[in-house]
Amino acid sequence: MDAQIFSIGTEILLGNIVDTNSKFIAEKLRELGINLYKMETIGDNFDRLVEAFKACDGKVDFVISSGGLGPTPDDLTKEAVIKALGLESDLHKESYDALVDYFNGSKKKAYENIKQAMFPKEAIVLKNPAGTAPGGIFTSKTGTKYIIMPGPPNEMELMFTNEVVKYLPHDAYMKSVFAQIALLGEWEMARKIDLDREKPTISPYITSEGPVLRITAKDKSESEVDRQINKGIAIVEANLSPYLITCEDIKKEEVLINLLKEREECISTAESITGGLIASSIIDIPGASDVLKESYIVYSNQAKEKLLNVSCETIKKYDVVSEEVLVQMLDGLYQISQSELSIATTGYAHTGEVFLGVLYKGKKYIKHLQLNGDRNRVRLRTKNHAIDMAILIMRGVYESNISI
């Protein structure tokens, strides 16, 4: 089974809103084992919508759209599908009655929104308990099914989960597990593991939170899919165990928090180039208050001197972005916090030069990084590297991979 997704709305093309609907639908199709043929965004233009819907007819089994079902003149999705398939619309009484109920019995308001209650007699109408716009399923003469849903994500997700899945096939299962990998680049992951395989497939890529290996399996049997996934996890563990952060669907910061909780230890940070990004990413996770003792943003030289007792002579002699300054930052942080785990950063975001330090149970680990990207990407990559280092150091596997 093949499907195509359309996200509809000029506001998406203009960059005013982010299309999260297509991502949600794609993930659900993957779980059902339905192949995604294409994703496309179209503005609120009737003729272009009609042509786009016509072009899909007979080429895929399902055309799934979100957006363009509102009551205003620029909400054109349903009318475009009806035109493309040569259908005629009529008042759907159940949808009209639902509008009257939604507007607390006001037939005047319901009439102003009446286009939302107009459907061909052949259509399957999908209820929308969260809004005024019902969805619909239309079948063309070639057998392609057109599924239209509203644009607001809460309405679309509820409709897909409660209504649409009833009409989608469940003859295959597909699952993916994401193995989060520390420190390595995409090519380094590929070099350490054989990716030329099926059942499961293992694919490397880089996310904003760092490197990932996606393990994907598809089969008619859910138990066979689970077996393939477990096989893929075992392959990753065998080839990349020192670098493997987790295969669970959690952030790496949660892995770090769990390690600290297990050992009843605390973390403190002193951040210059990262400007609080490390501490903030930890605070984002529930339970952070149990382990995060204190954090300092020491962006200026004066703050480093005042709060961390960094010597101004050291800054003058070696530069503020130097191993010598970083060591004094770590020492100063430990003196005021006494945390088992301390992390400090200093660097130049515009050049990508970074010194990153982790102090764990009295031992210092210093890393000099030269990172590519704009200033925000450099800061994010530094944060990711710091969390990765801290986890591997706490697990006792970092020193054997110190060249990373």
Tab-separated table of C-alpha atoms in Angstrom:
chain	number	residue	atom	x	y	z
A	1	MET	CA	0.000	0.000	0.000
A	2	ASP	CA	1.291	3.458	-0.990
A	3	ALA	CA	0.240	6.887	0.256
A	4	GLN	CA	0.847	10.549	-0.497
A	5	ILE	CA	0.541	13.369	2.030
A	6	PHE	CA	-0.551	16.921	1.268
A	7	SER	CA	-0.231	19.764	3.761
A	8	ILE	CA	-2.456	22.574	2.561
A	9	GLY	CA	-2.196	26.253	3.383
A	10	THR	CA	-0.451	29.338	2.062
A	11	GLU	CA	0.677	30.136	5.608
A	12	ILE	CA	2.900	27.030	5.494
A	13	LEU	CA	4.503	28.115	2.215
A	14	LEU	CA	5.137	31.580	3.659
A	15	GLY	CA	6.866	30.085	6.677
A	16	ASN	CA	4.317	31.511	9.111
A	17	ILE	CA	3.634	28.089	10.643
A	18	VAL	CA	5.569	24.838	10.781
A	19	ASP	CA	4.012	21.753	9.204
A	20	THR	CA	3.980	19.226	12.066
A	21	ASN	CA	0.922	17.433	10.658
A	22	SER	CA	2.832	15.695	7.862
A	23	LYS	CA	5.395	14.396	10.349
A	24	PHE	CA	2.639	12.969	12.555
A	25	ILE	CA	0.838	11.323	9.631
A	26	ALA	CA	4.090	9.904	8.215
A	27	GLU	CA	4.960	8.309	11.558
A	28	LYS	CA	1.500	6.719	11.820
A	29	LEU	CA	1.676	5.395	8.261
A	30	ARG	CA	5.066	3.859	9.025
A	31	GLU	CA	3.635	2.076	12.057
A	32	LEU	CA	0.878	0.641	9.869
A	33	GLY	CA	3.339	-0.536	7.225
A	34	ILE	CA	1.994	1.831	4.551
A	35	ASN	CA	4.691	3.156	2.229
A	36	LEU	CA	4.887	6.929	1.952
A	37	TYR	CA	5.291	7.894	-1.701
A	38	LYS	CA	5.612	11.676	-1.368
A	39	MET	CA	4.926	14.672	0.894
A	40	GLU	CA	3.929	17.975	-0.673
A	41	THR	CA	2.724	21.405	0.472
A	42	ILE	CA	0.231	23.367	-1.620
A	43	GLY	CA	-1.105	26.873	-1.046
A	44	ASP	CA	-4.755	27.891	-0.951
A	45	ASN	CA	-5.254	27.895	-4.724
A	46	PHE	CA	-8.253	25.995	-6.073
A	47	ASP	CA	-6.905	25.116	-9.527
A	48	ARG	CA	-3.551	23.909	-8.195
A	49	LEU	CA	-5.296	21.784	-5.582
A	50	VAL	CA	-7.571	20.189	-8.172
A	51	GLU	CA	-4.633	19.364	-10.460
A	52	ALA	CA	-2.578	17.966	-7.575
A	53	PHE	CA	-5.417	15.686	-6.469
A	54	LYS	CA	-6.083	14.541	-10.037
A	55	ALA	CA	-2.392	13.708	-10.518
A	56	CYS	CA	-2.500	11.232	-7.613
A	57	ASP	CA	-5.524	9.304	-8.845
A	58	GLY	CA	-4.638	5.705	-9.547
A	59	LYS	CA	-0.978	6.185	-8.621
A	60	VAL	CA	-1.302	5.641	-4.862
A	61	ASP	CA	-3.792	3.885	-2.628
A	62	PHE	CA	-4.287	6.787	-0.215
A	63	VAL	CA	-4.070	10.568	-0.553
A	64	ILE	CA	-4.078	12.109	2.913
A	65	SER	CA	-4.367	15.852	3.431
A	66	SER	CA	-4.557	18.257	6.355
A	67	GLY	CA	-5.753	21.839	6.210
A	68	GLY	CA	-8.218	23.883	4.187
A	69	LEU	CA	-11.474	22.644	5.749
A	70	GLY	CA	-12.506	25.842	7.538
A	71	PRO	CA	-15.516	28.055	6.800
A	72	THR	CA	-13.703	30.877	4.985
A	73	PRO	CA	-13.444	31.363	1.190
A	74	ASP	CA	-9.769	30.339	1.130
A	75	ASP	CA	-10.547	26.928	2.699
A	76	LEU	CA	-10.741	24.938	-0.526
A	77	THR	CA	-9.578	21.373	0.112
A	78	LYS	CA	-12.919	19.583	0.189
A	79	GLU	CA	-14.270	21.461	-2.818
A	80	ALA	CA	-11.064	20.693	-4.766
A	81	VAL	CA	-11.324	16.955	-4.059
A	82	ILE	CA	-14.984	16.950	-5.051
A	83	LYS	CA	-14.116	18.731	-8.318
A	84	ALA	CA	-11.160	16.449	-9.034
A	85	LEU	CA	-13.284	13.316	-8.606
A	86	GLY	CA	-16.333	14.642	-10.423
A	87	LEU	CA	-18.649	14.413	-7.411
A	88	GLU	CA	-21.551	16.553	-6.212
A	89	SER	CA	-22.019	17.796	-2.649
A	90	ASP	CA	-25.149	17.993	-0.524
A	91	LEU	CA	-25.975	18.896	3.076
A	92	HIS	CA	-24.880	16.234	5.551
A	93	LYS	CA	-27.516	16.570	8.258
A	94	GLU	CA	-25.492	14.959	11.054
A	95	SER	CA	-22.636	17.402	10.454
A	96	TYR	CA	-25.046	20.340	10.340
A	97	ASP	CA	-26.652	19.258	13.620
A	98	ALA	CA	-23.178	18.973	15.147
A	99	LEU	CA	-22.504	22.581	14.076
A	100	VAL	CA	-25.715	23.749	15.748
A	101	ASP	CA	-24.691	21.952	18.935
A	102	TYR	CA	-21.170	23.384	18.738
A	103	PHE	CA	-22.623	26.914	18.568
A	104	ASN	CA	-24.982	26.271	21.498
A	105	GLY	CA	-28.086	26.011	19.353
A	106	SER	CA	-27.384	29.057	17.193
A	107	LYS	CA	-28.617	28.182	13.691
A	108	LYS	CA	-27.382	31.557	12.462
A	109	LYS	CA	-23.757	30.704	13.363
A	110	ALA	CA	-24.216	27.171	12.049
A	111	TYR	CA	-25.449	28.555	8.708
A	112	GLU	CA	-22.418	30.847	8.485
A	113	ASN	CA	-20.274	27.698	8.710
A	114	ILE	CA	-22.557	25.529	6.557
A	115	LYS	CA	-19.913	24.780	3.897
A	116	GLN	CA	-18.277	22.564	6.510
A	117	ALA	CA	-21.398	20.355	6.517
A	118	MET	CA	-21.538	19.864	2.726
A	119	PHE	CA	-20.450	16.388	1.511
A	120	PRO	CA	-21.130	14.056	-1.415
A	121	LYS	CA	-23.535	11.243	-0.548
A	122	GLU	CA	-20.777	8.724	-1.386
A	123	ALA	CA	-18.360	10.172	1.186
A	124	ILE	CA	-17.516	8.789	4.593
A	125	VAL	CA	-17.756	11.715	7.006
A	126	LEU	CA	-15.206	11.815	9.837
A	127	LYS	CA	-16.295	13.343	13.152
A	128	ASN	CA	-14.345	16.215	14.673
A	129	PRO	CA	-15.129	16.496	18.401
A	130	ALA	CA	-12.444	19.172	18.853
A	131	GLY	CA	-13.625	21.634	16.186
A	132	THR	CA	-16.243	22.573	13.619
A	133	ALA	CA	-14.748	21.024	10.466
A	134	PRO	CA	-15.522	17.341	9.825
A	135	GLY	CA	-13.128	15.338	7.736
A	136	GLY	CA	-14.002	12.999	4.933
A	137	ILE	CA	-13.003	9.986	2.854
A	138	PHE	CA	-13.735	9.977	-0.885
A	139	THR	CA	-13.053	7.054	-3.239
A	140	SER	CA	-12.234	7.688	-6.893
A	141	LYS	CA	-13.274	5.450	-9.785
A	142	THR	CA	-9.770	3.952	-9.827
A	143	GLY	CA	-9.986	3.055	-6.137
A	144	THR	CA	-7.698	5.744	-4.706
A	145	LYS	CA	-9.026	6.922	-1.345
A	146	TYR	CA	-8.777	10.630	-0.525
A	147	ILE	CA	-8.722	11.343	3.208
A	148	ILE	CA	-9.098	14.993	4.182
A	149	MET	CA	-8.576	16.282	7.729
A	150	PRO	CA	-8.541	19.721	9.403
A	151	GLY	CA	-5.322	21.707	9.822
A	152	PRO	CA	-5.160	22.453	13.581
A	153	PRO	CA	-2.829	19.726	14.927
A	154	ASN	CA	-5.001	18.844	17.936
A	155	GLU	CA	-8.042	18.332	15.679
A	156	MET	CA	-6.113	16.419	13.026
A	157	GLU	CA	-4.353	14.085	15.484
A	158	LEU	CA	-7.583	13.258	17.307
A	159	MET	CA	-9.394	12.591	14.037
A	160	PHE	CA	-6.603	10.404	12.686
A	161	THR	CA	-6.413	8.362	15.886
A	162	ASN	CA	-10.157	7.975	16.461
A	163	GLU	CA	-11.525	7.890	12.925
A	164	VAL	CA	-9.022	7.504	10.092
A	165	VAL	CA	-7.237	4.416	11.422
A	166	LYS	CA	-10.512	2.479	11.142
A	167	TYR	CA	-10.276	2.790	7.357
A	168	LEU	CA	-6.577	2.056	6.898
A	169	PRO	CA	-5.207	-1.482	6.340
A	170	HIS	CA	-3.440	-3.280	9.164
A	171	ASP	CA	-1.850	-6.056	7.121
A	172	ALA	CA	1.733	-5.103	7.938
A	173	TYR	CA	3.710	-3.748	10.851
A	174	MET	CA	6.632	-1.375	10.799
A	175	LYS	CA	8.634	-0.132	13.758
A	176	SER	CA	11.704	1.997	14.216
A	177	VAL	CA	14.011	2.336	17.189
A	178	PHE	CA	16.513	5.176	17.396
A	179	ALA	CA	19.912	4.361	18.886
A	180	GLN	CA	21.482	7.579	20.161
A	181	ILE	CA	25.223	7.571	19.610
A	182	ALA	CA	27.762	9.723	21.435
A	183	LEU	CA	30.427	11.904	19.824
A	184	LEU	CA	30.716	10.214	16.412
A	185	GLY	CA	29.990	11.740	13.016
A	186	GLU	CA	27.794	10.060	10.395
A	187	TRP	CA	30.726	8.609	8.455
A	188	GLU	CA	32.362	7.374	11.676
A	189	MET	CA	29.222	5.446	12.608
A	190	ALA	CA	29.034	3.953	9.103
A	191	ARG	CA	32.663	2.873	9.320
A	192	LYS	CA	32.115	0.983	12.574
A	193	ILE	CA	29.014	-0.985	11.550
A	194	ASP	CA	27.868	-2.894	8.463
A	195	LEU	CA	24.903	-0.950	7.087
A	196	ASP	CA	24.414	-3.072	3.972
A	197	ARG	CA	21.677	-5.195	5.438
A	198	GLU	CA	17.922	-5.763	5.507
A	199	LYS	CA	15.596	-7.117	8.190
A	200	PRO	CA	16.308	-4.851	9.926
A	201	THR	CA	17.721	-1.878	8.097
A	202	ILE	CA	20.162	0.323	10.023
A	203	SER	CA	20.633	3.890	8.807
A	204	PRO	CA	22.865	6.644	10.228
A	205	TYR	CA	21.965	10.304	10.306
A	206	ILE	CA	22.593	13.430	12.348
A	207	THR	CA	19.878	15.212	14.316
A	208	SER	CA	19.976	18.485	16.235
A	209	GLU	CA	20.625	16.404	19.350
A	210	GLY	CA	23.483	14.421	17.834
A	211	PRO	CA	24.146	11.235	15.839
A	212	VAL	CA	21.495	8.540	15.574
A	213	LEU	CA	21.199	5.069	14.073
A	214	ARG	CA	17.650	4.291	12.974
A	215	ILE	CA	16.807	0.580	13.235
A	216	THR	CA	13.707	-0.241	11.146
A	217	ALA	CA	11.848	-3.509	10.615
A	218	LYS	CA	8.730	-4.371	8.595
A	219	ASP	CA	6.782	-7.618	8.461
A	220	LYS	CA	3.254	-9.000	8.491
A	221	SER	CA	3.914	-10.411	11.959
A	222	GLU	CA	4.350	-8.013	14.859
A	223	SER	CA	6.377	-10.611	16.760
A	224	GLU	CA	8.751	-10.929	13.792
A	225	VAL	CA	9.142	-7.143	13.690
A	226	ASP	CA	10.039	-7.149	17.386
A	227	ARG	CA	12.546	-9.955	16.766
A	228	GLN	CA	14.203	-7.963	13.970
A	229	ILE	CA	14.340	-4.818	16.101
A	230	ASN	CA	16.001	-6.706	18.945
A	231	LYS	CA	18.470	-8.161	16.445
A	232	GLY	CA	19.295	-4.658	15.214
A	233	ILE	CA	19.822	-3.378	18.746
A	234	ALA	CA	22.176	-6.304	19.417
A	235	ILE	CA	24.169	-5.451	16.267
A	236	VAL	CA	24.532	-1.818	17.357
A	237	GLU	CA	25.549	-2.844	20.862
A	238	ALA	CA	28.149	-5.284	19.513
A	239	ASN	CA	29.753	-2.702	17.227
A	240	LEU	CA	29.255	0.592	19.051
A	241	SER	CA	28.714	-0.245	22.718
A	242	PRO	CA	31.132	2.371	24.135
A	243	TYR	CA	29.339	5.106	22.181
A	244	LEU	CA	25.743	3.928	22.625
A	245	ILE	CA	23.827	6.347	24.844
A	246	THR	CA	20.430	4.628	24.710
A	247	CYS	CA	17.909	2.916	22.458
A	248	GLU	CA	15.023	4.149	24.583
A	249	ASP	CA	12.785	6.977	23.418
A	250	ILE	CA	14.258	9.457	25.892
A	251	LYS	CA	16.666	12.369	25.650
A	252	LYS	CA	20.332	11.915	26.498
A	253	GLU	CA	19.902	14.422	29.335
A	254	GLU	CA	17.467	11.988	30.964
A	255	VAL	CA	20.087	9.240	30.694
A	256	LEU	CA	22.528	11.521	32.522
A	257	ILE	CA	19.972	12.413	35.195
A	258	ASN	CA	19.193	8.735	35.767
A	259	LEU	CA	22.892	7.940	36.194
A	260	LEU	CA	23.271	10.715	38.754
A	261	LYS	CA	20.162	9.597	40.628
A	262	GLU	CA	21.349	6.000	40.770
A	263	ARG	CA	24.636	7.133	42.322
A	264	GLU	CA	23.053	9.854	44.477
A	265	GLU	CA	25.368	12.421	42.899
A	266	CYS	CA	24.961	16.017	41.735
A	267	ILE	CA	25.990	18.104	38.747
A	268	SER	CA	26.964	21.778	38.472
A	269	THR	CA	27.855	23.805	35.390
A	270	ALA	CA	29.846	26.926	34.554
A	271	GLU	CA	29.057	28.026	31.007
A	272	SER	CA	30.571	30.735	28.880
A	273	ILE	CA	30.083	29.899	25.178
A	274	THR	CA	27.002	27.744	25.859
A	275	GLY	CA	25.360	30.478	27.921
A	276	GLY	CA	23.309	28.142	30.119
A	277	LEU	CA	22.324	25.759	27.305
A	278	ILE	CA	23.701	22.697	29.131
A	279	ALA	CA	21.892	23.466	32.367
A	280	SER	CA	18.710	24.401	30.497
A	281	SER	CA	18.664	21.094	28.593
A	282	ILE	CA	18.942	19.247	31.912
A	283	ILE	CA	16.236	21.375	33.547
A	284	ASP	CA	13.914	20.480	30.647
A	285	ILE	CA	13.756	16.920	32.017
A	286	PRO	CA	11.498	16.057	34.984
A	287	GLY	CA	13.598	15.114	37.997
A	288	ALA	CA	16.385	17.584	37.224
A	289	SER	CA	15.930	19.252	40.613
A	290	ASP	CA	17.163	16.059	42.281
A	291	VAL	CA	20.590	16.298	40.643
A	292	LEU	CA	21.297	19.834	39.376
A	293	LYS	CA	22.942	21.624	42.284
A	294	GLU	CA	23.869	24.979	40.758
A	295	SER	CA	24.724	26.601	37.456
A	296	TYR	CA	26.564	29.767	36.435
A	297	ILE	CA	26.617	31.719	33.195
A	298	VAL	CA	30.070	33.288	33.199
A	299	TYR	CA	30.086	34.978	29.817
A	300	SER	CA	32.408	37.835	30.662
A	301	ASN	CA	35.988	37.713	31.891
A	302	GLN	CA	34.895	39.592	35.013
A	303	ALA	CA	32.285	36.934	35.826
A	304	LYS	CA	34.888	34.177	35.488
A	305	GLU	CA	37.196	36.051	37.831
A	306	LYS	CA	34.514	37.027	40.352
A	307	LEU	CA	32.514	33.791	40.546
A	308	LEU	CA	35.059	31.100	39.704
A	309	ASN	CA	38.268	32.724	40.894
A	310	VAL	CA	39.849	32.538	37.434
A	311	SER	CA	43.080	34.531	37.425
A	312	CYS	CA	43.101	37.642	35.247
A	313	GLU	CA	46.812	36.962	34.649
A	314	THR	CA	45.930	33.537	33.233
A	315	ILE	CA	43.389	35.115	30.888
A	316	LYS	CA	45.911	37.707	29.724
A	317	LYS	CA	48.677	35.178	29.219
A	318	TYR	CA	46.766	32.317	27.579
A	319	ASP	CA	43.542	33.977	26.307
A	320	VAL	CA	40.081	33.396	27.785
A	321	VAL	CA	39.545	30.541	25.318
A	322	SER	CA	42.290	28.222	26.483
A	323	GLU	CA	42.840	25.009	28.366
A	324	GLU	CA	44.472	26.922	31.217
A	325	VAL	CA	41.407	29.110	31.782
A	326	LEU	CA	39.080	26.131	31.477
A	327	VAL	CA	40.998	24.219	34.146
A	328	GLN	CA	40.649	27.153	36.528
A	329	MET	CA	36.930	27.365	35.713
A	330	LEU	CA	36.489	23.703	36.640
A	331	ASP	CA	38.492	24.108	39.834
A	332	GLY	CA	36.539	27.200	40.838
A	333	LEU	CA	33.217	25.534	40.101
A	334	TYR	CA	34.103	22.521	42.201
A	335	GLN	CA	35.252	24.695	45.100
A	336	ILE	CA	31.887	26.444	45.347
A	337	SER	CA	29.613	23.516	44.490
A	338	GLN	CA	31.381	20.346	45.650
A	339	SER	CA	29.373	18.474	43.009
A	340	GLU	CA	30.640	15.071	41.956
A	341	LEU	CA	30.132	16.065	38.290
A	342	SER	CA	31.178	19.498	37.031
A	343	ILE	CA	31.023	20.771	33.444
A	344	ALA	CA	32.587	23.988	32.113
A	345	THR	CA	32.773	25.564	28.656
A	346	THR	CA	34.610	28.453	27.041
A	347	GLY	CA	34.986	29.280	23.388
A	348	TYR	CA	34.420	31.537	20.407
A	349	ALA	CA	31.072	30.765	18.773
A	350	HIS	CA	31.919	32.703	15.599
A	351	THR	CA	35.086	30.651	14.916
A	352	GLY	CA	33.903	27.339	16.404
A	353	GLU	CA	36.893	26.999	18.735
A	354	VAL	CA	35.778	25.479	22.027
A	355	PHE	CA	37.372	24.164	25.202
A	356	LEU	CA	35.106	21.789	27.078
A	357	GLY	CA	35.868	20.306	30.474
A	358	VAL	CA	34.314	17.633	32.676
A	359	LEU	CA	35.451	16.992	36.224
A	360	TYR	CA	34.165	13.778	37.761
A	361	LYS	CA	35.154	12.591	41.198
A	362	GLY	CA	38.348	14.653	41.180
A	363	LYS	CA	39.534	13.749	37.671
A	364	LYS	CA	39.519	16.299	34.843
A	365	TYR	CA	38.797	15.563	31.189
A	366	ILE	CA	39.589	18.410	28.794
A	367	LYS	CA	38.591	18.500	25.137
A	368	HIS	CA	39.584	21.049	22.499
A	369	LEU	CA	36.982	21.201	19.719
A	370	GLN	CA	36.967	22.929	16.353
A	371	LEU	CA	33.345	22.932	15.230
A	372	ASN	CA	31.695	24.021	11.996
A	373	GLY	CA	28.454	25.950	11.670
A	374	ASP	CA	26.924	29.247	12.740
A	375	ARG	CA	27.173	30.417	16.347
A	376	ASN	CA	23.964	28.698	17.496
A	377	ARG	CA	24.933	25.401	15.875
A	378	VAL	CA	28.370	25.603	17.528
A	379	ARG	CA	26.716	26.187	20.902
A	380	LEU	CA	24.290	23.286	20.392
A	381	ARG	CA	27.047	20.910	19.287
A	382	THR	CA	29.082	21.902	22.332
A	383	LYS	CA	26.117	21.122	24.586
A	384	ASN	CA	25.623	17.728	22.942
A	385	HIS	CA	29.336	16.925	23.258
A	386	ALA	CA	29.318	17.892	26.937
A	387	ILE	CA	26.366	15.626	27.770
A	388	ASP	CA	27.899	12.757	25.753
A	389	MET	CA	31.245	13.128	27.507
A	390	ALA	CA	29.636	13.224	30.935
A	391	ILE	CA	27.665	10.022	30.316
A	392	LEU	CA	30.642	8.090	28.926
A	393	ILE	CA	32.905	9.307	31.739
A	394	MET	CA	30.387	8.251	34.382
A	395	ARG	CA	30.077	4.848	32.715
A	396	GLY	CA	33.846	4.470	32.716
A	397	VAL	CA	34.202	4.036	28.956
A	398	TYR	CA	35.445	7.480	27.931
A	399	GLU	CA	39.157	7.046	28.584
A	400	SER	CA	39.433	4.168	26.110
A	401	ASN	CA	37.928	6.511	23.489
A	402	ILE	CA	39.790	9.641	24.566
A	403	SER	CA	40.902	10.456	21.009
A	404	ILE	CA	37.329	11.362	20.045
